[in-house]
Short mmCIF file of C-alpha atoms in Angstrom, two decimals:
data_model
loop_
_atom_site.label_atom_id
_atom_site.label_comp_id
_atom_site.label_asym_id
_atom_site.label_seq_id
_atom_site.Cartn_x
_atom_site.Cartn_y
_atom_site.Cartn_z
CA MET A 1 -4.05 10.81 -14.21
CA SER A 2 -1.94 7.76 -13.42
CA LYS A 3 0.85 7.10 -10.95
CA LYS A 4 3.67 4.58 -11.20
CA ILE A 5 4.18 2.28 -8.22
CA GLY A 6 7.14 -0.08 -8.01
CA LEU A 7 8.14 -3.10 -5.98
CA TYR A 8 11.21 -5.32 -5.94
CA ILE A 9 10.43 -9.01 -6.17
CA GLY A 10 13.14 -11.62 -6.45
CA GLY A 11 15.71 -8.90 -7.15
CA ARG A 12 13.75 -7.41 -10.06
CA ARG A 13 11.79 -4.18 -10.02
CA PHE A 14 8.19 -4.32 -11.19
CA ASP A 15 6.36 -1.08 -11.96
CA VAL A 16 2.65 -0.63 -12.55
CA ASP A 17 0.72 2.43 -13.64
CA VAL A 18 -2.52 2.89 -11.74
CA ASP A 19 -5.11 5.62 -11.31
CA GLU A 20 -3.90 8.24 -8.83
CA GLU A 21 -6.86 7.76 -6.48
CA PHE A 22 -6.36 3.98 -6.41
CA ALA A 23 -2.59 4.50 -5.99
CA LYS A 24 -3.15 6.04 -2.55
CA PHE A 25 -5.06 2.96 -1.41
CA LEU A 26 -2.64 0.54 -3.08
CA GLU A 27 0.42 2.12 -1.49
CA VAL A 28 -1.04 1.65 2.00
CA GLN A 29 -1.94 -1.97 1.27
CA MET A 30 1.48 -2.69 -0.21
CA GLU A 31 3.18 -1.22 2.86
CA ASN A 32 1.20 -3.70 4.98
CA ASP A 33 2.16 -6.68 2.81
CA PHE A 34 5.64 -5.99 1.47
CA ASN A 35 9.05 -4.51 2.17
CA ILE A 36 8.63 -1.30 0.19
CA GLU A 37 12.25 -0.20 0.60
CA GLY A 38 13.93 -3.50 -0.30
CA ASN A 39 13.56 -6.84 -1.98
CA ASN A 40 10.66 -9.24 -1.47
CA GLU A 41 11.02 -12.97 -1.86
CA LEU A 42 8.54 -14.86 -4.00
CA LYS A 43 7.25 -16.68 -0.93
CA SER A 44 6.16 -13.41 0.72
CA VAL A 45 4.43 -12.34 -2.51
CA MET A 46 2.52 -15.61 -2.59
CA GLN A 47 1.56 -15.29 1.07
CA ALA A 48 0.27 -11.75 0.48
CA TYR A 49 -1.71 -12.93 -2.55
CA VAL A 50 -3.34 -15.75 -0.58
CA ARG A 51 -4.09 -13.41 2.34
CA ARG A 52 -5.76 -10.83 0.06
CA THR A 53 -7.65 -13.49 -1.87
CA TYR A 54 -9.00 -14.86 1.41
CA GLU A 55 -10.17 -11.37 2.36
CA LEU A 56 -11.97 -11.11 -0.99
CA TYR A 57 -13.51 -14.55 -0.45
CA MET A 58 -14.84 -13.50 2.96
CA GLN A 59 -16.21 -10.25 1.53
CA ASN A 60 -18.00 -12.18 -1.21
CA LYS A 61 -19.51 -14.52 1.38
CA ASP A 62 -20.73 -11.55 3.39
CA VAL A 63 -22.25 -9.88 0.33
CA LYS A 64 -23.99 -13.12 -0.67
CA SER A 65 -25.34 -13.53 2.85
CA ILE A 66 -26.70 -9.98 2.84
CA LEU A 67 -28.27 -10.47 -0.58
CA ASP A 68 -29.87 -13.73 0.54
CA LYS A 69 -31.40 -11.97 3.56
CA LEU A 70 -32.72 -9.18 1.37
CA GLU A 71 -34.36 -11.68 -0.97
CA GLU A 72 -36.24 -13.37 1.91
#
């Protein structure tokens, strides 16, 4: 089952349909990054994107490091 999650960016509402289980996680993350009740400027969206991409980058580095150690 899917759930619709919405966010205002630059005065426009954007809705996405996601799996209900993922929606619970996504809502928490969005509350950390965005103004859920009001509008979000494009700059804050870009900052959140860069912040999350950096987290993914660091996770990938950690996974690679662990894999390298396992291969030794």
